[in-house]
Coordinates of C-alpha atoms and ligand atoms in Angstrom, one line a residue:
M1 CA -63.8 -79.4 -17.4
T2 CA -61.2 -78.9 -14.7
L3 CA -62.4 -78.6 -11.2
N4 CA -60.8 -75.2 -10.9
N5 CA -63.0 -73.8 -13.7
L6 CA -66.2 -74.7 -11.9
N7 CA -65.3 -72.5 -9.1
D8 CA -66.2 -68.8 -9.0
D9 CA -62.7 -68.0 -7.8
W10 CA -61.1 -69.9 -10.8
W11 CA -59.0 -66.8 -11.7
K12 CA -57.1 -66.8 -8.4
Q13 CA -55.0 -69.8 -9.4
A14 CA -55.5 -69.9 -13.1
V15 CA -53.2 -70.6 -16.1
V16 CA -54.1 -67.9 -18.6
Y17 CA -53.0 -68.1 -22.2
Q18 CA -52.6 -64.8 -24.0
I19 CA -53.6 -64.8 -27.6
Y20 CA -52.5 -62.0 -29.9
P21 CA -55.3 -62.6 -32.3
R22 CA -53.8 -61.3 -35.6
S23 CA -50.9 -63.8 -35.2
F24 CA -52.5 -66.9 -33.7
K25 CA -54.3 -68.7 -36.5
D26 CA -55.7 -67.5 -39.8
A27 CA -58.8 -69.4 -40.9
N28 CA -59.7 -67.5 -44.1
G29 CA -56.4 -67.1 -45.8
D30 CA -55.9 -63.3 -45.7
G31 CA -52.6 -63.6 -43.8
L32 CA -54.2 -62.2 -40.6
G33 CA -55.1 -64.4 -37.6
D34 CA -58.9 -64.3 -36.9
I35 CA -61.6 -65.4 -34.4
P36 CA -62.6 -68.6 -36.3
G37 CA -58.9 -69.4 -36.3
I38 CA -59.0 -69.3 -32.5
T39 CA -62.1 -71.4 -32.4
S40 CA -60.4 -74.0 -34.6
K41 CA -57.6 -74.4 -32.0
M42 CA -59.7 -74.7 -28.9
R43 CA -58.9 -78.4 -28.5
Y44 CA -55.2 -77.7 -28.8
L45 CA -55.7 -75.1 -26.0
R46 CA -57.6 -77.6 -23.8
E47 CA -55.0 -80.2 -24.3
L48 CA -52.3 -77.7 -23.3
G49 CA -54.0 -77.6 -19.9
I50 CA -54.9 -73.9 -19.6
D51 CA -57.9 -72.4 -17.7
A52 CA -58.5 -69.3 -19.7
I53 CA -57.6 -67.4 -22.8
W54 CA -57.0 -63.6 -22.8
L55 CA -57.4 -62.0 -26.3
S56 CA -55.4 -58.9 -27.0
P57 CA -57.7 -56.4 -29.0
F58 CA -59.6 -57.9 -31.9
Y59 CA -61.8 -54.8 -32.4
P60 CA -62.0 -52.7 -35.5
S61 CA -58.6 -50.8 -35.7
D62 CA -56.3 -49.3 -38.2
L63 CA -53.4 -51.0 -36.4
A64 CA -51.4 -47.9 -35.6
D65 CA -50.5 -49.8 -32.4
G66 CA -51.2 -53.5 -33.0
G67 CA -55.0 -53.1 -32.3
Y68 CA -54.6 -51.0 -29.2
D69 CA -56.1 -48.2 -31.2
I70 CA -59.7 -49.1 -31.2
I71 CA -62.3 -47.6 -33.6
D72 CA -65.3 -49.5 -32.2
Y73 CA -65.2 -51.1 -28.7
R74 CA -68.3 -53.2 -29.2
N75 CA -67.5 -55.0 -32.4
V76 CA -65.1 -57.4 -34.1
D77 CA -62.6 -56.2 -36.8
P78 CA -64.3 -57.4 -40.0
R79 CA -60.9 -58.8 -41.1
L80 CA -61.1 -61.0 -38.0
G81 CA -64.7 -62.1 -38.1
D82 CA -68.0 -60.8 -36.7
M83 CA -70.0 -61.0 -33.5
A84 CA -71.5 -64.4 -34.5
D85 CA -67.9 -65.7 -34.8
F86 CA -67.1 -64.2 -31.4
D87 CA -70.2 -65.9 -29.8
A88 CA -69.2 -69.2 -31.4
M89 CA -65.7 -68.9 -30.1
V90 CA -66.9 -68.2 -26.6
S91 CA -69.3 -71.1 -26.7
Q92 CA -66.6 -73.5 -28.0
A93 CA -64.2 -72.2 -25.3
H94 CA -66.8 -72.8 -22.6
Q95 CA -67.5 -76.3 -23.9
E96 CA -63.8 -77.1 -23.5
G97 CA -63.8 -75.7 -20.0
I98 CA -61.9 -72.5 -21.0
K99 CA -62.8 -69.0 -19.8
V100 CA -62.5 -66.0 -22.0
I101 CA -60.9 -62.7 -21.1
V102 CA -61.0 -59.7 -23.4
D103 CA -58.8 -56.5 -23.5
I104 CA -60.3 -53.2 -22.5
V105 CA -58.4 -50.1 -23.6
P106 CA -59.8 -47.1 -21.6
N107 CA -56.9 -44.7 -21.8
H108 CA -57.4 -43.7 -25.4
T109 CA -59.5 -44.5 -28.5
A110 CA -58.4 -44.6 -32.1
D111 CA -58.4 -41.3 -34.0
R112 CA -61.0 -42.9 -36.3
H113 CA -63.4 -43.6 -33.4
A114 CA -66.8 -41.9 -33.9
W115 CA -66.2 -39.8 -30.8
F116 CA -63.0 -38.4 -32.1
L117 CA -64.3 -37.6 -35.5
E118 CA -67.2 -35.8 -33.8
A119 CA -64.7 -33.9 -31.6
L120 CA -62.8 -32.8 -34.7
A121 CA -66.0 -31.7 -36.5
S122 CA -67.6 -30.0 -33.5
G123 CA -64.8 -27.5 -32.7
R124 CA -63.5 -25.7 -29.7
G125 CA -65.3 -25.9 -26.4
S126 CA -67.8 -28.4 -27.7
A127 CA -69.2 -31.3 -25.5
A128 CA -67.7 -33.7 -28.1
R129 CA -64.2 -32.2 -27.5
D130 CA -64.6 -32.5 -23.8
R131 CA -64.5 -36.3 -24.1
Y132 CA -60.8 -35.9 -25.0
I133 CA -58.0 -33.7 -23.7
F134 CA -57.9 -30.7 -26.0
K135 CA -55.8 -27.6 -25.1
E136 CA -54.6 -24.4 -26.6
G137 CA -51.0 -24.3 -27.8
S138 CA -48.3 -22.1 -26.4
G139 CA -46.5 -19.3 -28.4
P140 CA -48.1 -16.1 -29.6
N141 CA -50.5 -17.9 -32.0
G142 CA -50.7 -21.2 -30.1
E143 CA -48.5 -22.7 -32.7
F144 CA -46.4 -24.6 -30.3
P145 CA -47.6 -27.7 -28.3
P146 CA -49.1 -26.8 -24.8
N147 CA -45.9 -28.2 -23.2
D148 CA -42.9 -30.3 -24.0
W149 CA -44.2 -33.7 -23.1
Q150 CA -42.9 -36.5 -25.4
S151 CA -45.2 -39.5 -26.2
L152 CA -44.2 -42.9 -25.0
F153 CA -43.7 -43.9 -28.6
G154 CA -41.6 -40.9 -29.4
G155 CA -42.3 -37.4 -30.7
P156 CA -44.4 -34.8 -29.1
A157 CA -47.4 -36.0 -26.9
W158 CA -49.5 -33.3 -28.5
E159 CA -51.0 -33.2 -32.0
R160 CA -52.5 -30.0 -33.6
V161 CA -55.8 -30.2 -35.3
E162 CA -57.1 -28.0 -38.1
D163 CA -58.6 -25.2 -36.0
G164 CA -55.4 -24.8 -34.0
Q165 CA -56.1 -26.7 -30.8
W166 CA -53.9 -29.5 -29.7
Y167 CA -54.9 -32.9 -28.2
L168 CA -52.9 -35.1 -25.9
H169 CA -51.8 -38.6 -26.9
I170 CA -49.5 -40.4 -24.4
F171 CA -49.0 -43.2 -27.1
A172 CA -49.3 -42.8 -30.9
K173 CA -50.9 -39.7 -32.4
E174 CA -53.6 -42.1 -33.6
Q175 CA -54.5 -42.8 -29.9
P176 CA -56.0 -39.6 -28.4
D177 CA -56.3 -39.8 -24.6
L178 CA -59.8 -39.8 -23.2
N179 CA -60.9 -37.3 -20.5
W180 CA -62.0 -39.4 -17.5
N181 CA -63.4 -36.3 -15.8
N182 CA -66.2 -36.5 -18.3
P183 CA -69.2 -38.6 -17.0
E184 CA -70.1 -39.7 -20.5
V185 CA -66.7 -41.5 -20.7
H186 CA -67.6 -43.4 -17.6
E187 CA -71.0 -44.4 -18.9
E188 CA -69.6 -45.5 -22.3
F189 CA -67.1 -47.9 -20.7
K190 CA -69.7 -49.4 -18.3
K191 CA -71.8 -50.1 -21.4
T192 CA -68.8 -51.8 -23.1
L193 CA -68.1 -54.0 -20.0
R194 CA -71.8 -55.0 -19.9
F195 CA -71.8 -55.7 -23.7
W196 CA -68.9 -58.2 -23.5
S197 CA -70.2 -59.7 -20.3
D198 CA -73.6 -60.2 -21.9
H199 CA -71.7 -62.0 -24.8
G200 CA -70.4 -64.5 -22.3
T201 CA -67.0 -63.0 -21.6
D202 CA -65.7 -64.1 -18.2
G203 CA -63.3 -61.2 -17.6
F204 CA -61.2 -58.3 -18.7
R205 CA -57.6 -57.2 -19.0
V206 CA -57.4 -53.5 -18.4
D207 CA -54.8 -51.7 -20.5
V208 CA -52.7 -48.9 -19.0
A209 CA -54.9 -49.1 -15.9
H210 CA -52.9 -46.6 -14.0
G211 CA -53.2 -43.7 -16.5
L212 CA -56.9 -42.7 -16.5
A213 CA -57.3 -40.1 -13.7
K214 CA -55.3 -37.2 -15.2
K215 CA -55.2 -33.8 -13.6
L216 CA -54.5 -31.3 -16.2
D217 CA -56.8 -28.4 -15.3
G218 CA -55.8 -25.6 -12.9
A219 CA -52.1 -25.3 -13.4
S220 CA -50.8 -24.0 -16.7
M221 CA -49.5 -26.7 -19.1
K222 CA -46.1 -25.2 -18.9
D223 CA -46.0 -25.7 -15.2
L224 CA -46.7 -29.4 -15.7
S225 CA -43.6 -29.7 -17.8
R226 CA -41.6 -30.6 -14.7
W227 CA -43.1 -34.0 -14.9
T228 CA -42.5 -36.3 -17.9
V229 CA -44.8 -38.8 -19.6
H230 CA -42.1 -41.4 -19.1
D231 CA -42.1 -41.2 -15.4
S232 CA -44.9 -43.7 -14.5
L233 CA -43.0 -44.8 -11.4
S234 CA -43.6 -41.6 -9.6
H235 CA -45.3 -42.6 -6.3
D236 CA -46.3 -39.6 -4.3
G237 CA -49.6 -39.1 -6.1
T238 CA -48.5 -35.7 -7.5
H239 CA -47.9 -36.8 -11.1
P240 CA -50.6 -35.3 -13.3
L241 CA -50.9 -38.4 -15.5
W242 CA -50.0 -41.6 -13.6
D243 CA -51.2 -43.6 -10.6
R244 CA -53.4 -40.9 -9.1
A245 CA -55.6 -41.8 -6.1
Q246 CA -58.7 -40.9 -8.2
V247 CA -58.1 -43.7 -10.6
H248 CA -59.3 -46.1 -7.9
D249 CA -62.8 -44.5 -8.0
I250 CA -63.1 -45.7 -11.6
Y251 CA -62.4 -49.3 -10.7
R252 CA -64.7 -49.2 -7.7
E253 CA -67.4 -48.1 -10.1
W254 CA -66.4 -51.0 -12.5
R255 CA -66.5 -53.5 -9.7
Q256 CA -70.2 -52.7 -9.3
V257 CA -70.7 -53.7 -12.9
F258 CA -68.6 -56.9 -12.6
N259 CA -70.7 -57.8 -9.6
E260 CA -74.0 -57.5 -11.5
Y261 CA -73.0 -60.9 -13.0
D262 CA -73.1 -64.3 -11.5
P263 CA -70.3 -65.3 -11.2
P264 CA -68.9 -61.8 -11.0
R265 CA -66.7 -60.8 -13.9
F266 CA -63.0 -61.0 -13.4
A267 CA -60.4 -58.3 -14.1
V268 CA -56.7 -57.9 -14.2
G269 CA -55.0 -54.6 -14.5
E270 CA -51.9 -53.6 -16.4
A271 CA -50.4 -51.0 -14.1
W272 CA -46.7 -50.2 -14.4
V273 CA -46.5 -48.5 -11.0
V274 CA -44.2 -48.8 -8.0
P275 CA -44.6 -52.3 -6.5
E276 CA -46.0 -50.8 -3.2
H277 CA -48.9 -49.3 -5.3
Q278 CA -49.6 -52.2 -7.7
Y279 CA -51.8 -54.1 -5.3
L280 CA -54.1 -51.2 -4.7
Y281 CA -55.5 -52.0 -8.1
A282 CA -55.9 -55.7 -7.1
S283 CA -58.1 -55.1 -4.1
P284 CA -61.4 -57.0 -4.0
D285 CA -63.5 -53.9 -4.4
E286 CA -61.5 -52.9 -7.5
L287 CA -60.1 -55.0 -10.3
G288 CA -59.3 -58.0 -8.1
Q289 CA -55.9 -58.8 -9.8
V290 CA -53.0 -57.0 -11.3
F291 CA -50.0 -58.0 -13.4
N292 CA -46.7 -58.4 -11.6
F293 CA -44.1 -57.9 -14.4
E294 CA -41.0 -58.6 -12.3
F295 CA -40.4 -62.0 -14.1
A296 CA -40.7 -60.2 -17.5
I297 CA -37.9 -57.8 -16.6
A298 CA -35.7 -60.1 -14.5
N299 CA -32.5 -61.5 -15.9
W300 CA -31.4 -65.1 -15.2
F301 CA -30.1 -64.6 -11.7
S302 CA -31.5 -66.4 -8.7
G303 CA -31.4 -63.1 -6.7
D304 CA -33.7 -61.3 -9.2
F305 CA -36.2 -64.1 -9.1
R306 CA -36.1 -64.6 -5.4
T307 CA -36.9 -61.0 -4.8
A308 CA -39.6 -61.0 -7.4
I309 CA -41.3 -64.0 -5.8
R310 CA -41.0 -62.6 -2.2
D311 CA -42.3 -59.2 -3.2
G312 CA -45.0 -60.7 -5.5
L313 CA -46.4 -62.9 -2.8
Q314 CA -46.2 -60.3 -0.1
A315 CA -48.0 -57.7 -2.2
A316 CA -50.7 -60.2 -3.1
K317 CA -51.2 -60.9 0.5
S318 CA -51.5 -57.3 1.4
S319 CA -54.2 -56.6 -1.2
G320 CA -56.2 -59.8 -0.3
S321 CA -55.6 -61.0 -3.9
T322 CA -53.4 -63.7 -5.4
A323 CA -50.1 -63.3 -7.2
T324 CA -49.5 -63.2 -10.9
W325 CA -46.5 -64.4 -12.9
V326 CA -45.6 -63.2 -16.4
M327 CA -42.4 -64.1 -18.3
S328 CA -43.4 -63.0 -21.7
N329 CA -46.1 -61.0 -23.4
H330 CA -46.7 -59.0 -26.7
D331 CA -44.6 -56.1 -25.4
V332 CA -41.3 -57.7 -24.4
P333 CA -38.7 -59.9 -26.3
R334 CA -39.4 -63.6 -25.8
H335 CA -37.7 -65.0 -22.7
P336 CA -35.7 -67.9 -24.2
S337 CA -33.9 -65.3 -26.3
R338 CA -33.4 -63.0 -23.3
Y339 CA -32.0 -65.9 -21.3
G340 CA -29.6 -66.8 -24.1
L341 CA -28.0 -63.4 -24.2
P342 CA -25.2 -62.2 -21.9
Q343 CA -26.8 -61.6 -18.5
A344 CA -26.2 -58.7 -16.1
P345 CA -27.6 -58.8 -12.5
S346 CA -30.2 -56.1 -13.1
K347 CA -33.5 -55.8 -14.7
A348 CA -32.2 -55.3 -18.1
T349 CA -34.9 -56.5 -20.5
H350 CA -35.0 -53.1 -22.1
Q351 CA -31.2 -53.0 -22.3
L352 CA -30.7 -56.0 -24.6
P353 CA -27.5 -55.7 -26.6
K354 CA -28.3 -53.2 -29.4
D355 CA -26.6 -55.2 -32.1
W356 CA -28.8 -58.2 -31.3
V357 CA -32.0 -56.2 -31.4
L358 CA -30.9 -54.8 -34.7
R359 CA -29.8 -58.0 -36.2
D360 CA -29.6 -56.6 -39.7
G361 CA -26.0 -57.2 -40.6
S362 CA -24.8 -57.7 -37.1
S363 CA -22.9 -60.8 -36.0
Y364 CA -24.3 -61.3 -32.5
E365 CA -26.2 -64.5 -32.0
E366 CA -28.1 -65.5 -28.8
N367 CA -27.1 -68.9 -27.4
R368 CA -30.2 -70.8 -28.1
E369 CA -29.3 -74.0 -26.4
L370 CA -28.7 -72.1 -23.2
G371 CA -31.8 -69.9 -23.6
S372 CA -34.0 -72.9 -24.1
K373 CA -32.5 -74.8 -21.2
R374 CA -33.2 -71.9 -18.9
A375 CA -36.7 -71.3 -20.2
R376 CA -37.4 -75.0 -19.5
A377 CA -36.1 -74.5 -15.9
A378 CA -38.1 -71.3 -15.6
I379 CA -41.5 -72.7 -16.3
L380 CA -41.0 -75.3 -13.5
M381 CA -39.9 -72.6 -11.2
E382 CA -43.0 -70.5 -12.1
A383 CA -45.8 -73.0 -12.4
A384 CA -45.6 -74.3 -8.9
L385 CA -46.0 -70.9 -7.4
P386 CA -49.4 -69.9 -5.8
G387 CA -51.3 -67.4 -8.0
S388 CA -52.0 -67.2 -11.7
V389 CA -49.5 -68.0 -14.4
Y390 CA -49.8 -66.0 -17.7
I391 CA -48.4 -67.7 -20.8
Y392 CA -47.9 -65.8 -24.0
Q393 CA -48.8 -67.6 -27.3
G394 CA -45.8 -69.5 -28.7
E395 CA -44.1 -69.6 -25.3
E396 CA -45.3 -73.2 -24.9
L397 CA -43.4 -73.9 -28.2
G398 CA -40.2 -72.3 -26.8
L399 CA -40.2 -69.8 -29.6
F400 CA -37.3 -67.3 -29.8
E401 CA -37.6 -63.7 -30.7
V402 CA -37.4 -62.9 -34.4
P403 CA -35.0 -59.9 -34.2
D404 CA -34.2 -59.7 -37.9
I405 CA -37.5 -58.8 -39.5
P406 CA -36.7 -56.5 -42.4
W407 CA -37.4 -52.9 -41.5
D408 CA -39.9 -52.5 -44.4
R409 CA -42.0 -55.3 -43.0
L410 CA -42.3 -54.0 -39.4
E411 CA -45.7 -52.9 -38.1
D412 CA -45.0 -51.7 -34.6
P413 CA -44.8 -47.8 -34.4
T414 CA -42.0 -47.8 -31.9
P415 CA -39.0 -48.4 -34.3
F416 CA -40.0 -45.4 -36.4
R417 CA -41.0 -42.9 -33.7
T418 CA -38.8 -43.5 -30.7
R419 CA -36.0 -41.1 -30.0
G420 CA -33.0 -42.2 -32.0
R421 CA -35.2 -43.7 -34.6
Y422 CA -34.3 -47.1 -36.2
T423 CA -32.2 -48.0 -33.1
E424 CA -34.7 -50.7 -32.0
K425 CA -36.8 -53.2 -33.9
G426 CA -39.7 -52.7 -31.5
R427 CA -42.2 -55.4 -30.5
D428 CA -42.9 -57.3 -33.7
G429 CA -40.3 -59.9 -33.0
C430 CA -42.5 -61.6 -30.5
R431 CA -45.7 -61.1 -32.6
V432 CA -44.8 -63.2 -35.6
P433 CA -47.6 -65.7 -36.6
L434 CA -47.4 -69.1 -35.0
P435 CA -46.1 -72.2 -36.7
W436 CA -48.7 -75.0 -36.7
D437 CA -47.6 -77.4 -39.4
S438 CA -44.0 -78.2 -40.5
L439 CA -45.3 -79.8 -43.8
D440 CA -46.2 -76.3 -44.9
T441 CA -42.6 -75.2 -45.0
P442 CA -41.4 -72.7 -47.6
D443 CA -38.8 -73.9 -50.1
P444 CA -35.5 -72.5 -48.7
A445 CA -34.3 -71.9 -52.2
S446 CA -37.1 -69.4 -53.0
W447 CA -37.7 -68.1 -49.5
N448 CA -37.3 -64.4 -48.9
P449 CA -38.1 -62.8 -45.6
R450 CA -39.4 -59.7 -47.4
F451 CA -42.0 -61.4 -49.6
G452 CA -42.8 -64.8 -48.1
S453 CA -43.3 -67.8 -50.4
G454 CA -46.8 -69.1 -50.2
A455 CA -46.2 -71.3 -47.2
S456 CA -46.9 -70.3 -43.6
F457 CA -46.2 -73.3 -41.4
G458 CA -49.9 -73.9 -41.3
F459 CA -50.7 -70.4 -40.0
S460 CA -52.9 -69.8 -43.0
P461 CA -54.7 -72.4 -45.0
A462 CA -53.2 -73.1 -48.5
H463 CA -56.1 -71.4 -50.2
D464 CA -58.7 -68.8 -49.3
A465 CA -62.5 -69.4 -49.8
D466 CA -62.2 -68.4 -53.5
G467 CA -59.5 -71.0 -54.2
A468 CA -56.8 -68.3 -54.5
R469 CA -53.4 -68.8 -52.8
S470 CA -53.6 -67.4 -49.3
A471 CA -51.9 -64.1 -48.6
D472 CA -48.5 -64.2 -46.9
P473 CA -48.6 -63.9 -43.1
H474 CA -48.8 -60.3 -42.1
L475 CA -45.3 -60.5 -40.5
P476 CA -42.7 -62.8 -42.1
Q477 CA -41.8 -66.0 -40.4
P478 CA -38.2 -67.2 -40.4
L479 CA -37.3 -70.6 -41.8
W480 CA -36.2 -71.9 -38.4
Y481 CA -39.9 -71.7 -37.3
R482 CA -40.3 -75.2 -38.9
D483 CA -38.5 -76.8 -35.9
F484 CA -40.9 -75.2 -33.5
S485 CA -44.1 -76.2 -35.4
V486 CA -46.9 -77.7 -33.2
D487 CA -46.9 -81.0 -35.1
V488 CA -43.1 -81.4 -34.6
E489 CA -43.3 -80.7 -30.9
Q490 CA -46.4 -82.9 -30.4
R491 CA -44.4 -85.9 -31.7
D492 CA -41.4 -85.2 -29.5
E493 CA -41.7 -86.1 -25.8
T494 CA -38.7 -83.9 -25.0
S495 CA -40.1 -80.7 -26.7
M496 CA -41.0 -77.5 -24.9
L497 CA -44.7 -78.3 -25.7
S498 CA -44.5 -81.7 -24.0
L499 CA -42.8 -80.1 -21.0
Y500 CA -45.5 -77.4 -20.7
K501 CA -48.3 -80.0 -21.0
A502 CA -46.8 -82.2 -18.4
C503 CA -46.1 -79.3 -16.1
L504 CA -49.6 -77.8 -16.4
S505 CA -51.4 -81.1 -15.9
R506 CA -49.3 -81.9 -12.8
R507 CA -49.9 -78.4 -11.5
A508 CA -53.7 -79.0 -11.8
E509 CA -53.5 -82.4 -10.2
L510 CA -51.0 -81.9 -7.4
L511 CA -51.1 -78.4 -6.2
T512 CA -54.0 -77.3 -3.9
P513 CA -56.2 -74.7 -5.5
A514 CA -55.6 -72.9 -2.2
Q515 CA -56.3 -69.2 -2.0
D516 CA -53.2 -68.6 0.0
S517 CA -50.2 -66.7 -1.2
S518 CA -47.4 -68.4 0.6
V519 CA -44.6 -70.9 -0.1
T520 CA -42.2 -72.5 2.4
W521 CA -38.6 -71.6 1.3
L522 CA -36.0 -74.3 1.5
D523 CA -32.5 -73.1 2.1
E524 CA -30.3 -74.6 -0.6
G525 CA -27.9 -71.7 -0.9
D526 CA -27.8 -68.4 -2.8
D527 CA -27.7 -69.9 -6.3
V528 CA -30.9 -72.0 -5.8
I529 CA -34.5 -71.1 -5.7
A530 CA -36.3 -73.9 -3.7
Y531 CA -39.7 -73.8 -2.2
T532 CA -42.5 -76.2 -1.2
R533 CA -46.3 -76.0 -1.4
D534 CA -48.9 -78.2 0.2
A535 CA -50.0 -81.0 -2.2
A536 CA -53.6 -81.5 -3.0
E537 CA -55.3 -83.8 -0.5
S538 CA -56.3 -86.2 -3.3
S539 CA -52.7 -86.7 -4.3
A540 CA -50.2 -89.2 -2.8
Y541 CA -48.0 -86.4 -1.4
T542 CA -48.0 -84.0 1.5
T543 CA -45.8 -81.4 -0.2
I544 CA -44.4 -80.6 -3.6
A545 CA -41.0 -79.0 -3.9
S546 CA -39.9 -76.9 -6.9
I547 CA -36.1 -76.6 -7.0
T548 CA -34.1 -74.6 -9.6
N549 CA -30.3 -74.5 -9.6
F550 CA -28.8 -71.3 -11.2
G551 CA -25.2 -72.0 -10.0
A552 CA -22.3 -73.8 -11.7
T553 CA -22.1 -76.5 -8.9
A554 CA -24.6 -79.3 -8.9
I555 CA -26.6 -79.6 -5.7
T556 CA -27.9 -82.7 -3.9
L557 CA -31.6 -83.1 -4.2
P558 CA -33.9 -84.1 -1.3
E559 CA -35.5 -87.5 -1.0
G560 CA -38.8 -88.0 -2.7
D561 CA -40.4 -88.9 -6.0
L562 CA -39.1 -87.1 -9.1
I563 CA -42.3 -85.7 -10.7
L564 CA -40.8 -83.5 -13.4
S565 CA -37.4 -82.4 -14.5
S566 CA -36.6 -79.7 -17.0
A567 CA -33.7 -81.7 -18.4
Q568 CA -32.6 -85.4 -18.2
L569 CA -30.7 -86.0 -14.9
D570 CA -27.7 -88.2 -15.3
D571 CA -27.7 -88.8 -11.6
R572 CA -31.1 -88.8 -9.8
S573 CA -29.6 -87.2 -6.6
Q574 CA -27.8 -84.3 -8.3
L575 CA -29.4 -81.1 -9.9
P576 CA -27.0 -79.5 -12.4
Q577 CA -26.9 -75.8 -13.4
D578 CA -29.9 -74.2 -15.2
T579 CA -32.2 -77.1 -14.3
S580 CA -35.4 -77.5 -12.3
V581 CA -37.2 -80.4 -10.8
W582 CA -40.5 -81.0 -8.9
I583 CA -40.2 -83.5 -6.2
G584 CA -43.2 -85.1 -4.4
M585 CA -42.7 -85.7 -0.7
R586 CA -44.9 -88.2 1.2
Ligands
GLC601 C1 -50.3 -51.5 -23.2 C2 -50.2 -52.6 -24.3 C3 -49.3 -52.1 -25.4 C4 -49.9 -50.9 -26.0 C5 -50.1 -49.8 -25.0 C6 -51.0 -48.7 -25.5 O1 -49.1 -51.2 -22.6 O2 -49.8 -53.8 -23.7 O3 -49.2 -53.1 -26.4 O4 -49.0 -50.4 -27.0 O5 -50.8 -50.3 -23.8 O6 -52.3 -49.1 -25.6

């Protein structure tokens, strides 16, 4: 067990590994990752050197939105296991010194949730309907939506039910928004937080944390049309949906629940709000930590990263929390691909070249060698920073995005519903099941991305419990996954996996688990990000420097011991472009 994990404040400087359960590891051969699959890989996770796992939703769901449409908040999707499997997974994680964080989705339920079915059955004005946001339509017979809001996944944000009323869904129509002005909703979520805490869960990731405190009464729906659902970065508190002051009352209430436990349960909020507001969610009497997504939207420019680091550390300080760093997650294209595409000095993740995102028939290729090189440099830049590092499954293997999944195999709702449908592939390209075993490679002659071939790079076992051939992985894996399989990378000292392991173990050993949020900047010029941190007292060093060169001209490195390097250095004193080092100074 790492020292950090024995401390109640473990989460302030943690390395958290995000698991997208349906694509991590399939133990029973149905082509869908499951909870026993996670348990079976706990040793792998410990050897990687992480402090905690965060599981994206594994609850019963019809998968209208990758599991973020939840039918039952206090259960496991039967395709992924049961509560006994969950308990066994937590206990195995704890034995390996790994904390467990689960995802809480409070903005909306699934349309098959018992509450929503009851709301439909109970009719207008009923208590059951008041748990959601039902309104009368506009037009002479209420036949038009209450207003013109468009959902974040495309199409109207309102859906009409049989008796003529309309309900609000900011996301898919299978995700009706809850009414947080209803006390029953508050009680229900506190029950859910206690349920998972009682099952040994150490913390929570709060989905769409900035969206709960809606103000839709009073003004007519038509009047509210001057705002749009897409404008979550409105910051004066007047937006009827996003980032309203009242949302903080909810988290203060939740904090009381977290503090019923010893140690108090941890929480991190997903709040896409203006940077000056993010850290309100992170204050110690609320969630305690919040995601900073600046790395996930930064392009490969030193200026973008420098600003992201400065702002992130400053904001963490002002909230009394610690910073967070995220390069990839289940919602954005994998960063080695992003860094291998043409770069523009802006936050352009969502503006990737269209022909690349739609790789059906297009000729554009990302430069993988360059993308990989930069991703290697990026983890050394990130992992020496104070605060928590969030790693998305497969990132440690250096996986690229899979942008050419056939349209008829896609699962994400966004490609089919967004404006200008079929103009983007959506988020499945980073959710393809992980490659564990290169010996289980499909025969290239018979491989077809539409139908699979019986092999899954060890994602599924060869056979299910009845001895039948396992189902194909729920999303097709490309043939090039073979080279990124865990067994291949474990044998190769120069692999991304070996770099991540070395980096995380050196981080644990050399960097103080200090609660502070500062670095000392070294001035190496505009194209370089260079900072130092105090080294752990038990180490041989006083400070550790992390230095990344973005520029075309090599820079001269300071004296000291070369601890890690993202690429082989031909000359120990020179740091070439797109390369990072850690140097220990005595
Ligand atoms: C969050 C999740 C995303 C999901 C959305 C709706 O942004 O990260 O995957 O689609 O919430 O629940």
